[in-house]
Amino acid sequence: MGIIGVSRSRVFYETHPRPRTDNPIPYHQRRISRLPDATVKRIVEMLDDNPHCGVDQVFYATLNNGIYLASLRSFYRVAKAHGKLLHQRHNTKARQAKRRHDAAPPHVHATAPGQVLCWDITFLPGRCYGQTFALHMVIDLYSRAIVGFVVAERENS
């Protein structure tokens, strides 16, 4: 073998070839971690059976029943791929309309002094660097007069 310039391993593999498969799967189509279609179908059915539950709740309910199909992250992947996430399953516009930022601010109307009082806290600088005092002030809305005030070392005192 050294005379003809061929290594021993090449001669061995040429005389003992590896067995071939009938239908080889290309490398880019191989996904070992991919869930079987039956498992995906079962996860989708579980999500459909519990329309008002989140993915976490469905996952932990199946886990409490002694059934482990896939990881929580896999549940989320399947739910997202099939449009079964809770915000994808329900119309959230009704809930968004009720949020606080959509509510109108309160409008207070005073026709005489002493009907509506407002308060404010302002921080005043002290003698030393970093020292502040909290000025708590109560103001009448109608006359804009200061009704009362307190200067404290802290805001909550």
mmCIF file with all atom_site columns, N, CA and C in Angstrom, residues 60-103:
data_model
loop_
_atom_site.group_PDB
_atom_site.id
_atom_site.type_symbol
_atom_site.label_atom_id
_atom_site.label_alt_id
_atom_site.label_comp_id
_atom_site.label_asym_id
_atom_site.label_entity_id
_atom_site.label_seq_id
_atom_site.pdbx_PDB_ins_code
_atom_site.Cartn_x
_atom_site.Cartn_y
_atom_site.Cartn_z
_atom_site.occupancy
_atom_site.B_iso_or_equiv
_atom_site.pdbx_formal_charge
_atom_site.auth_seq_id
_atom_site.auth_comp_id
_atom_site.auth_asym_id
_atom_site.auth_atom_id
_atom_site.pdbx_PDB_model_num
ATOM 1   N N  . TYR A 1 60  ? -49.519 23.449 32.686 1.00 0.00 ? 60  TYR A N  1
ATOM 2   C CA . TYR A 1 60  ? -49.424 22.952 34.060 1.00 0.00 ? 60  TYR A CA 1
ATOM 3   C C  . TYR A 1 60  ? -50.603 22.050 34.424 1.00 0.00 ? 60  TYR A C  1
ATOM 4   N N  . ALA A 1 61  ? -51.762 22.267 33.820 1.00 0.00 ? 61  ALA A N  1
ATOM 5   C CA . ALA A 1 61  ? -52.896 21.369 34.065 1.00 0.00 ? 61  ALA A CA 1
ATOM 6   C C  . ALA A 1 61  ? -52.602 19.976 33.516 1.00 0.00 ? 61  ALA A C  1
ATOM 7   N N  . THR A 1 62  ? -52.027 19.902 32.322 1.00 0.00 ? 62  THR A N  1
ATOM 8   C CA . THR A 1 62  ? -51.677 18.586 31.772 1.00 0.00 ? 62  THR A CA 1
ATOM 9   C C  . THR A 1 62  ? -50.554 17.940 32.577 1.00 0.00 ? 62  THR A C  1
ATOM 10  N N  . LEU A 1 63  ? -49.632 18.765 33.054 1.00 0.00 ? 63  LEU A N  1
ATOM 11  C CA . LEU A 1 63  ? -48.537 18.242 33.864 1.00 0.00 ? 63  LEU A CA 1
ATOM 12  C C  . LEU A 1 63  ? -49.054 17.703 35.194 1.00 0.00 ? 63  LEU A C  1
ATOM 13  N N  . ASN A 1 64  ? -50.032 18.388 35.793 1.00 0.00 ? 64  ASN A N  1
ATOM 14  C CA . ASN A 1 64  ? -50.627 17.914 37.045 1.00 0.00 ? 64  ASN A CA 1
ATOM 15  C C  . ASN A 1 64  ? -51.409 16.625 36.853 1.00 0.00 ? 64  ASN A C  1
ATOM 16  N N  . ASN A 1 65  ? -51.924 16.407 35.651 1.00 0.00 ? 65  ASN A N  1
ATOM 17  C CA . ASN A 1 65  ? -52.637 15.161 35.351 1.00 0.00 ? 65  ASN A CA 1
ATOM 18  C C  . ASN A 1 65  ? -51.684 14.022 35.014 1.00 0.00 ? 65  ASN A C  1
ATOM 19  N N  . GLY A 1 66  ? -50.391 14.280 35.043 1.00 0.00 ? 66  GLY A N  1
ATOM 20  C CA . GLY A 1 66  ? -49.414 13.224 34.779 1.00 0.00 ? 66  GLY A CA 1
ATOM 21  C C  . GLY A 1 66  ? -49.087 13.054 33.311 1.00 0.00 ? 66  GLY A C  1
ATOM 22  N N  . ILE A 1 67  ? -49.447 14.019 32.481 1.00 0.00 ? 67  ILE A N  1
ATOM 23  C CA . ILE A 1 67  ? -49.183 13.934 31.044 1.00 0.00 ? 67  ILE A CA 1
ATOM 24  C C  . ILE A 1 67  ? -48.105 14.948 30.696 1.00 0.00 ? 67  ILE A C  1
ATOM 25  N N  . TYR A 1 68  ? -47.011 14.480 30.120 1.00 0.00 ? 68  TYR A N  1
ATOM 26  C CA . TYR A 1 68  ? -45.958 15.377 29.660 1.00 0.00 ? 68  TYR A CA 1
ATOM 27  C C  . TYR A 1 68  ? -45.816 15.193 28.159 1.00 0.00 ? 68  TYR A C  1
ATOM 28  N N  . LEU A 1 69  ? -46.263 16.189 27.410 1.00 0.00 ? 69  LEU A N  1
ATOM 29  C CA . LEU A 1 69  ? -46.169 16.125 25.955 1.00 0.00 ? 69  LEU A CA 1
ATOM 30  C C  . LEU A 1 69  ? -44.918 16.822 25.432 1.00 0.00 ? 69  LEU A C  1
ATOM 31  N N  . ALA A 1 70  ? -44.669 18.015 25.967 1.00 0.00 ? 70  ALA A N  1
ATOM 32  C CA . ALA A 1 70  ? -43.532 18.805 25.509 1.00 0.00 ? 70  ALA A CA 1
ATOM 33  C C  . ALA A 1 70  ? -43.208 19.832 26.588 1.00 0.00 ? 70  ALA A C  1
ATOM 34  N N  . SER A 1 71  ? -42.163 20.589 26.353 1.00 0.00 ? 71  SER A N  1
ATOM 35  C CA . SER A 1 71  ? -41.784 21.627 27.313 1.00 0.00 ? 71  SER A CA 1
ATOM 36  C C  . SER A 1 71  ? -42.740 22.811 27.198 1.00 0.00 ? 71  SER A C  1
ATOM 37  N N  . LEU A 1 72  ? -42.671 23.694 28.174 1.00 0.00 ? 72  LEU A N  1
ATOM 38  C CA . LEU A 1 72  ? -43.518 24.886 28.161 1.00 0.00 ? 72  LEU A CA 1
ATOM 39  C C  . LEU A 1 72  ? -43.202 25.746 26.943 1.00 0.00 ? 72  LEU A C  1
ATOM 40  N N  . ARG A 1 73  ? -41.939 25.870 26.611 1.00 0.00 ? 73  ARG A N  1
ATOM 41  C CA . ARG A 1 73  ? -41.545 26.655 25.438 1.00 0.00 ? 73  ARG A CA 1
ATOM 42  C C  . ARG A 1 73  ? -42.102 26.047 24.156 1.00 0.00 ? 73  ARG A C  1
ATOM 43  N N  . SER A 1 74  ? -42.128 24.721 24.068 1.00 0.00 ? 74  SER A N  1
ATOM 44  C CA . SER A 1 74  ? -42.704 24.069 22.894 1.00 0.00 ? 74  SER A CA 1
ATOM 45  C C  . SER A 1 74  ? -44.201 24.324 22.815 1.00 0.00 ? 74  SER A C  1
ATOM 46  N N  . PHE A 1 75  ? -44.875 24.344 23.979 1.00 0.00 ? 75  PHE A N  1
ATOM 47  C CA . PHE A 1 75  ? -46.300 24.687 24.003 1.00 0.00 ? 75  PHE A CA 1
ATOM 48  C C  . PHE A 1 75  ? -46.500 26.086 23.412 1.00 0.00 ? 75  PHE A C  1
ATOM 49  N N  . TYR A 1 76  ? -45.649 27.018 23.819 1.00 0.00 ? 76  TYR A N  1
ATOM 50  C CA . TYR A 1 76  ? -45.760 28.383 23.305 1.00 0.00 ? 76  TYR A CA 1
ATOM 51  C C  . TYR A 1 76  ? -45.485 28.440 21.803 1.00 0.00 ? 76  TYR A C  1
ATOM 52  N N  . ARG A 1 77  ? -44.493 27.681 21.325 1.00 0.00 ? 77  ARG A N  1
ATOM 53  C CA . ARG A 1 77  ? -44.198 27.670 19.888 1.00 0.00 ? 77  ARG A CA 1
ATOM 54  C C  . ARG A 1 77  ? -45.385 27.155 19.089 1.00 0.00 ? 77  ARG A C  1
ATOM 55  N N  . VAL A 1 78  ? -45.984 26.061 19.564 1.00 0.00 ? 78  VAL A N  1
ATOM 56  C CA . VAL A 1 78  ? -47.142 25.488 18.873 1.00 0.00 ? 78  VAL A CA 1
ATOM 57  C C  . VAL A 1 78  ? -48.309 26.464 18.913 1.00 0.00 ? 78  VAL A C  1
ATOM 58  N N  . ALA A 1 79  ? -48.541 27.080 20.069 1.00 0.00 ? 79  ALA A N  1
ATOM 59  C CA . ALA A 1 79  ? -49.652 28.028 20.202 1.00 0.00 ? 79  ALA A CA 1
ATOM 60  C C  . ALA A 1 79  ? -49.463 29.221 19.279 1.00 0.00 ? 79  ALA A C  1
ATOM 61  N N  . LYS A 1 80  ? -48.250 29.720 19.183 1.00 0.00 ? 80  LYS A N  1
ATOM 62  C CA . LYS A 1 80  ? -47.999 30.870 18.318 1.00 0.00 ? 80  LYS A CA 1
ATOM 63  C C  . LYS A 1 80  ? -48.148 30.495 16.852 1.00 0.00 ? 80  LYS A C  1
ATOM 64  N N  . ALA A 1 81  ? -47.660 29.315 16.478 1.00 0.00 ? 81  ALA A N  1
ATOM 65  C CA . ALA A 1 81  ? -47.742 28.883 15.085 1.00 0.00 ? 81  ALA A CA 1
ATOM 66  C C  . ALA A 1 81  ? -49.181 28.666 14.634 1.00 0.00 ? 81  ALA A C  1
ATOM 67  N N  . HIS A 1 82  ? -50.057 28.266 15.553 1.00 0.00 ? 82  HIS A N  1
ATOM 68  C CA . HIS A 1 82  ? -51.451 27.986 15.203 1.00 0.00 ? 82  HIS A CA 1
ATOM 69  C C  . HIS A 1 82  ? -52.400 29.107 15.617 1.00 0.00 ? 82  HIS A C  1
ATOM 70  N N  . GLY A 1 83  ? -51.861 30.244 16.074 1.00 0.00 ? 83  GLY A N  1
ATOM 71  C CA . GLY A 1 83  ? -52.706 31.373 16.453 1.00 0.00 ? 83  GLY A CA 1
ATOM 72  C C  . GLY A 1 83  ? -53.535 31.110 17.689 1.00 0.00 ? 83  GLY A C  1
ATOM 73  N N  . LYS A 1 84  ? -52.990 30.375 18.634 1.00 0.00 ? 84  LYS A N  1
ATOM 74  C CA . LYS A 1 84  ? -53.740 29.993 19.831 1.00 0.00 ? 84  LYS A CA 1
ATOM 75  C C  . LYS A 1 84  ? -53.272 30.700 21.094 1.00 0.00 ? 84  LYS A C  1
ATOM 76  N N  . LEU A 1 85  ? -52.393 31.698 20.975 1.00 0.00 ? 85  LEU A N  1
ATOM 77  C CA . LEU A 1 85  ? -52.037 32.465 22.158 1.00 0.00 ? 85  LEU A CA 1
ATOM 78  C C  . LEU A 1 85  ? -53.266 33.222 22.625 1.00 0.00 ? 85  LEU A C  1
ATOM 79  N N  . LEU A 1 86  ? -53.339 33.506 23.907 1.00 0.00 ? 86  LEU A N  1
ATOM 80  C CA . LEU A 1 86  ? -54.550 34.088 24.478 1.00 0.00 ? 86  LEU A CA 1
ATOM 81  C C  . LEU A 1 86  ? -54.894 35.409 23.817 1.00 0.00 ? 86  LEU A C  1
ATOM 82  N N  . HIS A 1 87  ? -53.907 36.257 23.541 1.00 0.00 ? 87  HIS A N  1
ATOM 83  C CA . HIS A 1 87  ? -54.221 37.524 22.890 1.00 0.00 ? 87  HIS A CA 1
ATOM 84  C C  . HIS A 1 87  ? -54.561 37.327 21.419 1.00 0.00 ? 87  HIS A C  1
ATOM 85  N N  . GLN A 1 88  ? -54.197 36.189 20.831 1.00 0.00 ? 88  GLN A N  1
ATOM 86  C CA . GLN A 1 88  ? -54.581 35.898 19.457 1.00 0.00 ? 88  GLN A CA 1
ATOM 87  C C  . GLN A 1 88  ? -55.969 35.270 19.399 1.00 0.00 ? 88  GLN A C  1
ATOM 88  N N  . ARG A 1 89  ? -56.380 34.618 20.507 1.00 0.00 ? 89  ARG A N  1
ATOM 89  C CA . ARG A 1 89  ? -57.664 33.925 20.509 1.00 0.00 ? 89  ARG A CA 1
ATOM 90  C C  . ARG A 1 89  ? -58.829 34.843 20.833 1.00 0.00 ? 89  ARG A C  1
ATOM 91  N N  . HIS A 1 90  ? -58.578 35.916 21.559 1.00 0.00 ? 90  HIS A N  1
ATOM 92  C CA . HIS A 1 90  ? -59.663 36.783 21.999 1.00 0.00 ? 90  HIS A CA 1
ATOM 93  C C  . HIS A 1 90  ? -59.488 38.176 21.434 1.00 0.00 ? 90  HIS A C  1
ATOM 94  N N  . ASN A 1 91  ? -60.602 38.855 21.285 1.00 0.00 ? 91  ASN A N  1
ATOM 95  C CA . ASN A 1 91  ? -60.558 40.233 20.837 1.00 0.00 ? 91  ASN A CA 1
ATOM 96  C C  . ASN A 1 91  ? -60.199 41.109 22.031 1.00 0.00 ? 91  ASN A C  1
ATOM 97  N N  . THR A 1 92  ? -59.030 41.680 22.010 1.00 0.00 ? 92  THR A N  1
ATOM 98  C CA . THR A 1 92  ? -58.574 42.446 23.167 1.00 0.00 ? 92  THR A CA 1
ATOM 99  C C  . THR A 1 92  ? -58.930 43.921 23.063 1.00 0.00 ? 92  THR A C  1
ATOM 100 N N  . LYS A 1 93  ? -59.614 44.330 22.003 1.00 0.00 ? 93  LYS A N  1
ATOM 101 C CA . LYS A 1 93  ? -59.962 45.744 21.858 1.00 0.00 ? 93  LYS A CA 1
ATOM 102 C C  . LYS A 1 93  ? -60.929 46.186 22.944 1.00 0.00 ? 93  LYS A C  1
ATOM 103 N N  . ALA A 1 94  ? -61.815 45.303 23.367 1.00 0.00 ? 94  ALA A N  1
ATOM 104 C CA . ALA A 1 94  ? -62.765 45.662 24.423 1.00 0.00 ? 94  ALA A CA 1
ATOM 105 C C  . ALA A 1 94  ? -62.037 45.917 25.733 1.00 0.00 ? 94  ALA A C  1
ATOM 106 N N  . ARG A 1 95  ? -61.016 45.104 26.018 1.00 0.00 ? 95  ARG A N  1
ATOM 107 C CA . ARG A 1 95  ? -60.251 45.304 27.252 1.00 0.00 ? 95  ARG A CA 1
ATOM 108 C C  . ARG A 1 95  ? -59.369 46.541 27.159 1.00 0.00 ? 95  ARG A C  1
ATOM 109 N N  . GLN A 1 96  ? -58.840 46.826 25.976 1.00 0.00 ? 96  GLN A N  1
ATOM 110 C CA . GLN A 1 96  ? -57.975 47.986 25.822 1.00 0.00 ? 96  GLN A CA 1
ATOM 111 C C  . GLN A 1 96  ? -58.756 49.283 25.969 1.00 0.00 ? 96  GLN A C  1
ATOM 112 N N  . ALA A 1 97  ? -60.032 49.288 25.586 1.00 0.00 ? 97  ALA A N  1
ATOM 113 C CA . ALA A 1 97  ? -60.841 50.500 25.689 1.00 0.00 ? 97  ALA A CA 1
ATOM 114 C C  . ALA A 1 97  ? -61.105 50.871 27.138 1.00 0.00 ? 97  ALA A C  1
ATOM 115 N N  . LYS A 1 98  ? -61.056 49.903 28.038 1.00 0.00 ? 98  LYS A N  1
ATOM 116 C CA . LYS A 1 98  ? -61.352 50.151 29.444 1.00 0.00 ? 98  LYS A CA 1
ATOM 117 C C  . LYS A 1 98  ? -60.118 50.548 30.255 1.00 0.00 ? 98  LYS A C  1
ATOM 118 N N  . ARG A 1 99  ? -58.984 50.656 29.618 1.00 0.00 ? 99  ARG A N  1
ATOM 119 C CA . ARG A 1 99  ? -57.769 51.002 30.352 1.00 0.00 ? 99  ARG A CA 1
ATOM 120 C C  . ARG A 1 99  ? -57.838 52.431 30.870 1.00 0.00 ? 99  ARG A C  1
ATOM 121 N N  . ARG A 1 100 ? -57.049 52.700 31.864 1.00 0.00 ? 100 ARG A N  1
ATOM 122 C CA . ARG A 1 100 ? -57.094 53.989 32.550 1.00 0.00 ? 100 ARG A CA 1
ATOM 123 C C  . ARG A 1 100 ? -56.695 55.154 31.648 1.00 0.00 ? 100 ARG A C  1
ATOM 124 N N  . HIS A 1 101 ? -55.737 54.943 30.742 1.00 0.00 ? 101 HIS A N  1
ATOM 125 C CA . HIS A 1 101 ? -55.298 56.062 29.916 1.00 0.00 ? 101 HIS A CA 1
ATOM 126 C C  . HIS A 1 101 ? -56.382 56.529 28.959 1.00 0.00 ? 101 HIS A C  1
ATOM 127 N N  . ASP A 1 102 ? -57.395 55.720 28.711 1.00 0.00 ? 102 ASP A N  1
ATOM 128 C CA . ASP A 1 102 ? -58.498 56.122 27.853 1.00 0.00 ? 102 ASP A CA 1
ATOM 129 C C  . ASP A 1 102 ? -59.587 56.851 28.629 1.00 0.00 ? 102 ASP A C  1
ATOM 130 N N  . ALA A 1 103 ? -59.554 56.788 29.953 1.00 0.00 ? 103 ALA A N  1
ATOM 131 C CA . ALA A 1 103 ? -60.580 57.436 30.762 1.00 0.00 ? 103 ALA A CA 1
ATOM 132 C C  . ALA A 1 103 ? -60.352 58.947 30.773 1.00 0.00 ? 103 ALA A C  1
#
